[in-house]
Every structure is written in C-alpha cells, then in structure tokens.
Amino acid sequence: MDMQAAAERADDILDSVLQEIRPELRWVHGPTSVGSCDVSRRRVVMTDISAERRGNLLGVVDRFWRKSGYRITVVNNDVDFPAIYARTRDGFGVRLRIGGEGQAFFQVDTPCVRKSEVARSTSPATASLDPDAEFIPRPDVHSDFWSASGS
C-alpha cells in the first residue's frame, strides 16, 4: 500500500463513522499531514455539540468502532474534553476528541506505508467554509438534537 491508498482508506474510515451518526453532523476537512511514511486525515465537526450530548456522540462512535472490529485503546472521560482512541485491524489509528466549545475532531493516522504523492480527499464535506478563512472557526451549525441542553 502506498501513501495515496492509505489516505483513501483513512477517508473511508472517516466517511463510515460520520455516516453512522444520526442526526447527521456537519463537517469540513481538516488539514492532511504527510510524514516520512504515513498520512493523517482529519474532519472537523461544525455542528455545535452541547456538553449534555457529548456522551451520546462518544457512545455512538464507540459502539460503531467496536462493531467494526476496532480495538479501543484509550477512553478519556474528561468532562470538558472527552476523547476515544482506537486501532483498526489493519493498523490505522482512529480518534474522536472534543475540543473547545463542543467542537469534535475526527482523525485517522495511517501505518507506515510506501512513499507516494497524496491528493486531497475527494469526500464531499457537509458544511462549508468561507474560502478566505485562514483557519477553521468554532462550530457554528445548530442541531436541535446535538446542540440541545438538558435531557
């Protein structure tokens, strides 16, 4: 497998978990990092996830990853910044972490593979960014479910 194939596999991993989450989360591509023999792909969630809903999101992702045969390696139960880390059977590291203002970050790190060029992801983002934006802003998409406070 070369770096491009590994990046495409990372996109498939990200696409599959995001398609599993209902109601749908809106997301944009985060930066792709290319190392000497590995690639990291990221998705930044633009849907505001309330403190009360973060456990729901981590639970959905945890169950899906386990059902997919991933091995959960770390669960961080921090109240403000929870996270879950896992590894696929073929050695890809996956994670979901919650950052400031309830912004969720998905990332897949590939194993070391054969060096090659890496193209941008072809997965269509479900949120849009200002083309002149220098950075990805905090979540700005409201969801009746994910942004809700209380039970």
Coordinates of N, CA, C and O in Angstrom, one line a residue:
M1 N 0.9 -1.2 0.0 CA 0.0 0.0 0.0 C 0.9 1.2 0.0 O 1.9 1.3 0.7
D2 N 0.6 2.2 -0.8 CA 1.3 3.5 -0.8 C 0.5 4.5 0.0 O -0.6 4.3 0.5
M3 N 1.1 5.7 0.1 CA 0.5 6.8 0.9 C -0.9 7.2 0.4 O -1.8 7.5 1.2
Q4 N -1.0 7.3 -0.9 CA -2.3 7.6 -1.5 C -3.4 6.6 -1.2 O -4.5 7.0 -0.7
A5 N -3.1 5.3 -1.3 CA -4.0 4.3 -1.0 C -4.4 4.3 0.5 O -5.5 4.1 0.9
A6 N -3.4 4.6 1.3 CA -3.6 4.7 2.8 C -4.5 5.9 3.1 O -5.4 5.8 4.0
A7 N -4.3 7.0 2.4 CA -5.1 8.2 2.6 C -6.5 7.9 2.2 O -7.5 8.3 2.9
E8 N -6.7 7.2 1.1 CA -8.1 6.8 0.7 C -8.7 5.9 1.7 O -9.9 6.0 2.0
R9 N -8.0 5.0 2.3 CA -8.5 4.1 3.3 C -8.9 4.9 4.6 O -9.9 4.7 5.2
A10 N -8.1 5.9 4.9 CA -8.4 6.8 6.0 C -9.7 7.5 5.7 O -10.5 7.7 6.6
D11 N -9.9 8.0 4.5 CA -11.1 8.7 4.1 C -12.3 7.8 4.3 O -13.4 8.2 4.8
D12 N -12.1 6.5 3.9 CA -13.2 5.5 4.0 C -13.6 5.3 5.5 O -14.8 5.2 5.9
I13 N -12.6 5.3 6.4 CA -12.8 5.1 7.8 C -13.6 6.3 8.3 O -14.6 6.1 9.1
L14 N -13.2 7.5 8.0 CA -13.8 8.7 8.4 C -15.3 8.8 7.9 O -16.2 9.1 8.6
D15 N -15.4 8.5 6.6 CA -16.8 8.5 6.0 C -17.7 7.6 6.7 O -18.8 7.9 7.0
S16 N -17.2 6.4 7.0 CA -18.1 5.4 7.5 C -18.6 5.7 8.9 O -19.8 5.6 9.3
V17 N -17.7 6.3 9.8 CA -18.2 6.7 11.1 C -19.1 7.9 11.1 O -20.1 7.9 11.8
L18 N -18.8 8.8 10.2 CA -19.7 10.0 10.1 C -21.1 9.7 9.5 O -22.1 10.2 9.9
Q19 N -21.1 8.7 8.6 CA -22.4 8.3 8.1 C -23.2 7.5 9.1 O -24.5 7.4 9.0
E20 N -22.6 7.0 10.1 CA -23.3 6.2 11.2 C -24.0 7.1 12.2 O -24.9 6.7 12.9
I21 N -23.6 8.4 12.3 CA -24.1 9.3 13.3 C -25.4 9.9 12.8 O -25.4 10.6 11.8
R22 N -26.4 9.8 13.6 CA -27.7 10.4 13.4 C -28.2 11.1 14.6 O -28.1 10.6 15.7
P23 N -28.8 12.3 14.5 CA -28.9 13.1 13.2 C -27.4 13.4 12.7 O -26.5 13.4 13.5
E24 N -27.4 13.7 11.5 CA -26.1 13.9 10.8 C -25.4 15.1 11.4 O -26.0 16.1 11.8
L25 N -24.1 15.0 11.5 CA -23.2 16.1 11.8 C -22.7 16.8 10.6 O -22.4 16.2 9.6
R26 N -22.6 18.1 10.7 CA -22.0 18.9 9.6 C -20.5 19.0 9.8 O -20.1 19.3 10.9
W27 N -19.6 18.8 8.8 CA -18.2 18.8 9.0 C -17.5 19.3 7.8 O -18.0 19.4 6.7
V28 N -16.2 19.7 8.0 CA -15.3 20.2 7.0 C -14.0 19.4 7.1 O -13.7 18.8 8.1
H29 N -13.2 19.4 6.0 CA -11.9 18.7 6.1 C -11.0 19.6 6.9 O -10.9 20.8 6.8
G30 N -10.3 18.9 7.8 CA -9.1 19.4 8.5 C -7.9 19.2 7.6 O -8.0 18.6 6.6
P31 N -6.8 19.7 8.1 CA -5.6 19.5 7.3 C -5.1 18.1 7.2 O -5.3 17.3 8.1
T32 N -4.6 17.7 6.0 CA -3.9 16.4 5.8 C -2.4 16.6 6.2 O -1.8 17.6 5.7
S33 N -1.9 15.7 7.0 CA -0.5 15.8 7.3 C 0.2 14.6 6.7 O -0.3 13.4 6.7
V34 N 1.3 14.8 6.0 CA 2.1 13.7 5.4 C 3.4 13.7 6.1 O 4.2 14.6 6.1
G35 N 3.7 12.5 6.6 CA 5.0 12.3 7.3 C 6.0 11.6 6.3 O 5.8 11.5 5.1
S36 N 7.0 11.0 6.9 CA 8.0 10.3 6.0 C 7.4 9.0 5.4 O 7.8 8.6 4.3
C37 N 6.5 8.4 6.1 CA 5.9 7.1 5.6 C 4.4 7.0 6.0 O 3.9 5.9 5.9
D38 N 3.8 8.0 6.5 CA 2.4 7.9 7.0 C 1.6 9.2 6.6 O 2.2 10.2 6.3
V39 N 0.3 9.1 6.8 CA -0.6 10.2 6.5 C -1.6 10.3 7.6 O -2.0 9.3 8.1
S40 N -2.0 11.5 7.9 CA -3.1 11.8 8.8 C -4.2 12.6 8.1 O -3.9 13.6 7.5
R41 N -5.4 12.1 8.2 CA -6.6 12.8 7.6 C -7.5 13.2 8.8 O -7.6 12.5 9.8
R42 N -8.1 14.4 8.6 CA -8.9 15.0 9.7 C -10.2 15.5 9.2 O -10.3 16.0 8.1
R43 N -11.2 15.4 10.1 CA -12.5 16.0 9.8 C -12.8 16.8 11.0 O -12.7 16.4 12.2
V44 N -13.3 18.1 10.8 CA -13.6 19.0 11.9 C -15.1 19.2 11.9 O -15.7 19.6 10.8
V45 N -15.8 18.9 13.0 CA -17.3 18.9 13.0 C -17.7 20.4 13.3 O -17.2 21.0 14.2
M46 N -18.6 20.9 12.4 CA -19.0 22.3 12.6 C -20.4 22.3 13.3 O -20.8 23.4 13.6
T47 N -21.0 21.2 13.6 CA -22.2 21.2 14.4 C -21.8 21.4 15.8 O -20.9 20.8 16.4
D48 N -22.5 22.3 16.5 CA -22.3 22.6 17.9 C -22.8 21.4 18.7 O -24.0 21.0 18.6
I49 N -21.9 20.8 19.5 CA -22.3 19.6 20.3 C -22.3 20.1 21.8 O -21.3 20.4 22.3
S50 N -23.5 20.1 22.4 CA -23.6 20.6 23.8 C -22.9 19.7 24.7 O -22.7 18.5 24.4
A51 N -22.6 20.2 25.9 CA -21.9 19.4 26.9 C -22.8 18.1 27.3 O -22.3 17.1 27.5
E52 N -24.1 18.3 27.2 CA -25.0 17.2 27.6 C -25.1 16.2 26.5 O -25.5 15.0 26.8
R53 N -24.7 16.5 25.3 CA -24.8 15.5 24.2 C -23.4 14.8 23.8 O -23.4 13.9 23.0
R54 N -22.3 15.3 24.4 CA -21.0 14.7 24.1 C -20.9 13.2 24.4 O -20.4 12.5 23.6
G55 N -21.5 12.8 25.5 CA -21.5 11.4 25.9 C -22.3 10.6 24.8 O -21.9 9.4 24.5
N56 N -23.4 11.1 24.3 CA -24.1 10.4 23.3 C -23.3 10.2 22.0 O -23.2 9.1 21.5
L57 N -22.5 11.2 21.6 CA -21.7 11.1 20.4 C -20.6 10.1 20.7 O -20.4 9.2 19.8
L58 N -19.9 10.2 21.8 CA -18.8 9.2 22.0 C -19.4 7.8 22.1 O -18.7 6.9 21.7
G59 N -20.6 7.6 22.7 CA -21.2 6.3 22.8 C -21.5 5.7 21.4 O -21.2 4.5 21.1
V60 N -22.0 6.5 20.5 CA -22.4 6.1 19.1 C -21.1 5.7 18.4 O -21.0 4.6 17.8
V61 N -20.0 6.5 18.6 CA -18.8 6.2 17.9 C -18.1 5.0 18.5 O -17.6 4.1 17.8
D62 N -18.1 4.8 19.8 CA -17.5 3.7 20.5 C -18.2 2.4 20.0 O -17.5 1.4 19.6
R63 N -19.5 2.4 20.0 CA -20.3 1.2 19.6 C -20.0 0.8 18.1 O -19.8 -0.3 17.8
F64 N -19.9 1.8 17.3 CA -19.7 1.6 15.8 C -18.3 1.0 15.6 O -18.1 0.1 14.9
W65 N -17.3 1.6 16.3 CA -15.9 1.2 16.1 C -15.8 -0.3 16.6 O -15.1 -1.1 16.0
R66 N -16.4 -0.6 17.8 CA -16.3 -1.9 18.3 C -17.0 -2.9 17.3 O -16.4 -4.0 17.1
K67 N -18.2 -2.5 16.8 CA -18.9 -3.4 15.9 C -18.1 -3.6 14.6 O -18.1 -4.7 14.0
S68 N -17.2 -2.6 14.3 CA -16.4 -2.7 13.1 C -15.1 -3.5 13.3 O -14.3 -3.6 12.4
G69 N -14.9 -4.0 14.5 CA -13.7 -4.8 14.8 C -12.5 -4.0 15.3 O -11.4 -4.5 15.4
Y70 N -12.7 -2.7 15.6 CA -11.6 -1.9 16.0 C -11.4 -2.2 17.5 O -12.3 -2.5 18.2
R71 N -10.1 -2.0 17.9 CA -9.8 -2.2 19.3 C -9.7 -0.8 20.0 O -8.9 0.0 19.5
I72 N -10.5 -0.6 21.0 CA -10.5 0.7 21.7 C -9.2 0.7 22.6 O -9.0 -0.3 23.3
T73 N -8.4 1.7 22.4 CA -7.1 1.7 23.1 C -7.1 2.7 24.3 O -6.4 2.4 25.3
V74 N -7.8 3.8 24.2 CA -7.9 4.8 25.2 C -9.2 5.4 25.2 O -9.8 5.8 24.2
V75 N -9.8 5.6 26.4 CA -11.0 6.4 26.6 C -10.7 7.5 27.6 O -10.3 7.2 28.7
N76 N -10.8 8.7 27.2 CA -10.6 9.9 28.2 C -12.0 10.4 28.5 O -12.7 10.9 27.7
N77 N -12.4 10.2 29.8 CA -13.7 10.7 30.3 C -13.7 12.1 30.8 O -14.6 12.4 31.6
D78 N -12.8 12.9 30.4 CA -12.7 14.3 30.9 C -14.1 14.9 30.6 O -14.7 14.8 29.5
V79 N -14.6 15.7 31.6 CA -15.9 16.3 31.4 C -16.0 17.3 30.3 O -16.9 17.3 29.5
D80 N -14.9 18.1 30.1 CA -14.9 19.1 29.1 C -14.3 18.7 27.8 O -14.8 19.1 26.7
F81 N -13.3 17.8 27.8 CA -12.6 17.4 26.6 C -12.5 15.9 26.5 O -11.4 15.4 26.5
P82 N -13.6 15.2 26.4 CA -13.5 13.7 26.3 C -12.9 13.3 25.0 O -13.0 14.1 24.0
A83 N -12.5 12.1 24.9 CA -11.9 11.5 23.7 C -11.9 10.0 23.7 O -12.0 9.4 24.8
I84 N -11.9 9.4 22.5 CA -11.8 8.0 22.4 C -10.8 7.7 21.2 O -10.8 8.3 20.2
Y85 N -9.9 6.7 21.5 CA -8.9 6.3 20.6 C -9.1 4.8 20.3 O -9.4 4.0 21.2
A86 N -8.8 4.4 19.0 CA -9.0 3.0 18.7 C -8.0 2.7 17.6 O -7.3 3.6 17.0
R87 N -7.9 1.4 17.3 CA -7.0 0.9 16.2 C -7.8 -0.1 15.4 O -8.4 -1.0 15.9
T88 N -7.7 0.0 14.1 CA -8.3 -0.9 13.1 C -7.5 -2.2 13.1 O -6.3 -2.2 13.4
R89 N -8.1 -3.2 12.5 CA -7.3 -4.5 12.3 C -6.1 -4.3 11.5 O -5.1 -5.0 11.6
D90 N -6.2 -3.4 10.5 CA -5.1 -3.2 9.6 C -4.1 -2.1 10.0 O -3.3 -1.6 9.2
G91 N -4.2 -1.7 11.3 CA -3.2 -0.8 11.9 C -3.4 0.7 11.8 O -2.5 1.5 12.0
F92 N -4.6 1.1 11.4 CA -4.9 2.5 11.3 C -5.3 3.0 12.7 O -6.1 2.4 13.3
G93 N -4.8 4.1 13.2 CA -5.2 4.7 14.4 C -6.3 5.7 14.2 O -6.2 6.5 13.3
V94 N -7.4 5.6 15.0 CA -8.5 6.5 14.8 C -8.8 7.1 16.1 O -8.6 6.6 17.2
R95 N -9.3 8.4 16.0 CA -9.7 9.1 17.3 C -10.8 10.1 17.0 O -11.0 10.6 15.9
L96 N -11.5 10.3 18.1 CA -12.5 11.4 18.2 C -12.2 12.1 19.5 O -12.1 11.5 20.6
R97 N -12.0 13.4 19.4 CA -11.8 14.1 20.6 C -12.7 15.4 20.5 O -12.9 15.9 19.4
I98 N -13.2 15.8 21.7 CA -14.0 17.0 21.8 C -13.1 18.1 22.3 O -12.4 18.0 23.3
G99 N -13.1 19.2 21.6 CA -12.3 20.4 21.9 C -13.2 21.5 22.4 O -14.3 21.3 22.9
G100 N -12.6 22.7 22.4 CA -13.3 23.9 22.9 C -14.7 24.2 22.2 O -14.8 23.9 21.0
E101 N -15.6 24.6 23.0 CA -17.0 24.9 22.6 C -17.7 23.7 21.9 O -18.5 23.9 21.0
G102 N -17.3 22.5 22.3 CA -18.0 21.3 21.8 C -17.6 20.9 20.4 O -18.4 20.2 19.8
Q103 N -16.5 21.4 19.9 CA -16.1 21.1 18.6 C -15.5 19.7 18.6 O -14.6 19.4 19.3
A104 N -16.0 18.8 17.7 CA -15.5 17.5 17.6 C -14.5 17.4 16.5 O -14.6 18.0 15.4
F105 N -13.4 16.6 16.7 CA -12.3 16.4 15.8 C -12.1 14.9 15.6 O -11.9 14.2 16.5
F106 N -12.3 14.4 14.3 CA -12.0 13.0 14.0 C -10.7 13.0 13.3 O -10.4 13.9 12.5
Q107 N -9.9 12.0 13.6 CA -8.6 11.9 12.9 C -8.3 10.4 12.7 O -8.6 9.6 13.5
V108 N -7.6 10.1 11.5 CA -7.1 8.8 11.2 C -5.7 8.9 10.9 O -5.3 9.7 10.0
D109 N -4.8 8.1 11.5 CA -3.4 8.1 11.2 C -3.1 6.7 10.6 O -3.5 5.7 11.2
T110 N -2.4 6.8 9.5 CA -2.1 5.5 8.7 C -0.9 4.9 9.3 O -0.1 5.5 10.0
P111 N -0.8 3.6 9.1 CA 0.5 2.9 9.5 C 1.6 3.4 8.4 O 1.3 4.1 7.5
C112 N 2.8 3.0 8.7 CA 3.9 3.3 7.7 C 3.7 2.6 6.4 O 3.5 1.3 6.5
V113 N 3.7 3.3 5.3 CA 3.4 2.7 4.0 C 4.5 3.2 3.0 O 5.3 4.1 3.4
R114 N 4.4 2.7 1.8 CA 5.3 3.1 0.7 C 5.1 4.6 0.4 O 4.0 5.1 0.2
K115 N 6.2 5.3 0.2 CA 6.1 6.8 -0.1 C 5.4 7.0 -1.4 O 5.7 6.3 -2.4
S116 N 4.6 8.0 -1.5 CA 3.9 8.4 -2.7 C 3.4 9.8 -2.5 O 3.3 10.3 -1.4
E117 N 2.9 10.4 -3.6 CA 2.2 11.7 -3.5 C 0.8 11.4 -2.9 O 0.3 10.3 -3.0
V118 N 0.3 12.4 -2.3 CA -1.1 12.3 -1.6 C -1.9 13.4 -2.1 O -1.6 14.6 -1.9
A119 N -3.0 13.0 -2.8 CA -4.0 14.0 -3.3 C -5.0 14.4 -2.2 O -5.1 13.7 -1.1
R120 N -5.7 15.5 -2.4 CA -6.7 15.9 -1.4 C -7.8 14.9 -1.4 O -8.0 14.2 -2.4
S121 N -8.5 14.9 -0.3 CA -9.6 14.0 -0.1 C -10.7 14.3 -1.1 O -11.0 15.5 -1.4
T122 N -11.4 13.3 -1.7 CA -12.5 13.5 -2.6 C -13.8 13.4 -1.9 O -14.9 13.6 -2.5
S123 N -13.8 13.1 -0.6 CA -15.1 13.0 0.2 C -15.7 14.4 0.3 O -15.0 15.4 0.7
P124 N -17.0 14.6 -0.1 CA -17.6 15.9 -0.1 C -17.9 16.3 1.4 O -18.6 15.6 2.1
A125 N -17.4 17.5 1.8 CA -17.7 18.0 3.1 C -19.2 18.3 3.2 O -19.8 18.6 2.2
T126 N -19.8 18.3 4.4 CA -21.2 18.6 4.6 C -21.5 20.0 5.1 O -22.6 20.3 5.4
A127 N -20.4 20.7 5.4 CA -20.5 22.1 5.8 C -19.6 22.9 4.9 O -18.7 22.3 4.2
S128 N -19.8 24.2 4.9 CA -18.9 25.0 4.0 C -18.1 26.0 4.9 O -18.5 26.4 6.0
L129 N -17.0 26.4 4.3 CA -16.2 27.4 5.0 C -16.0 28.6 4.1 O -16.1 28.5 2.8
D130 N -15.8 29.8 4.6 CA -15.5 30.9 3.9 C -14.2 30.7 3.2 O -13.2 30.3 3.8
P131 N -14.2 30.8 1.8 CA -12.9 30.5 1.1 C -11.7 31.3 1.5 O -10.6 30.9 1.3
D132 N -12.0 32.5 2.1 CA -10.9 33.3 2.5 C -10.5 33.1 4.0 O -9.6 33.7 4.5
A133 N -11.1 32.1 4.6 CA -10.8 31.9 6.1 C -9.4 31.3 6.2 O -9.0 30.5 5.4
E134 N -8.7 31.8 7.2 CA -7.3 31.4 7.4 C -7.3 30.2 8.3 O -6.3 29.5 8.4
F135 N -8.4 29.9 9.0 CA -8.5 28.8 9.9 C -9.9 28.3 10.0 O -10.8 29.0 9.6
I136 N -10.1 27.2 10.6 CA -11.4 26.6 10.7 C -12.0 27.2 12.0 O -11.4 27.1 13.1
P137 N -13.2 27.9 11.9 CA -13.8 28.5 13.0 C -14.4 27.5 14.0 O -14.5 26.3 13.7
R138 N -14.8 28.0 15.2 CA -15.5 27.2 16.1 C -16.9 26.7 15.5 O -17.3 27.2 14.5
P139 N -17.5 25.7 16.1 CA -18.7 25.2 15.5 C -19.8 26.3 15.4 O -20.0 27.0 16.4
D140 N -20.5 26.3 14.3 CA -21.5 27.3 14.0 C -22.8 26.8 13.4 O -23.6 27.6 12.9
V141 N -22.9 25.5 13.5 CA -24.1 24.9 12.9 C -25.0 24.3 14.1 O -24.5 23.5 14.9
H142 N -26.2 24.8 14.2 CA -27.1 24.4 15.3 C -27.8 23.1 14.8 O -28.3 23.0 13.7
S143 N -27.9 22.2 15.8 CA -28.7 21.0 15.6 C -29.7 20.9 16.8 O -29.3 21.0 17.9
D144 N -31.0 20.6 16.4 CA -32.0 20.5 17.5 C -31.6 19.4 18.5 O -31.9 19.5 19.7
F145 N -30.9 18.4 18.0 CA -30.5 17.3 18.9 C -29.1 17.5 19.5 O -29.0 17.6 20.7
W146 N -28.1 17.6 18.6 CA -26.7 17.7 19.1 C -26.4 19.0 19.9 O -25.6 18.9 20.8
S147 N -27.1 20.1 19.6 CA -26.8 21.3 20.3 C -27.7 21.5 21.6 O -27.6 22.5 22.3
A148 N -28.6 20.6 21.8 CA -29.6 20.7 22.9 C -29.0 20.6 24.3 O -28.1 19.8 24.5
S149 N -29.4 21.4 25.2 CA -29.0 21.3 26.6 C -30.1 20.6 27.3 O -31.3 20.7 27.0
G150 N -29.7 19.8 28.3 CA -30.7 19.1 29.1 C -31.0 17.7 28.5 O -30.5 17.4 27.4
S151 N -31.8 16.9 29.2 CA -32.1 15.6 28.7 C -33.2 15.5 27.7 O -34.2 15.9 27.7

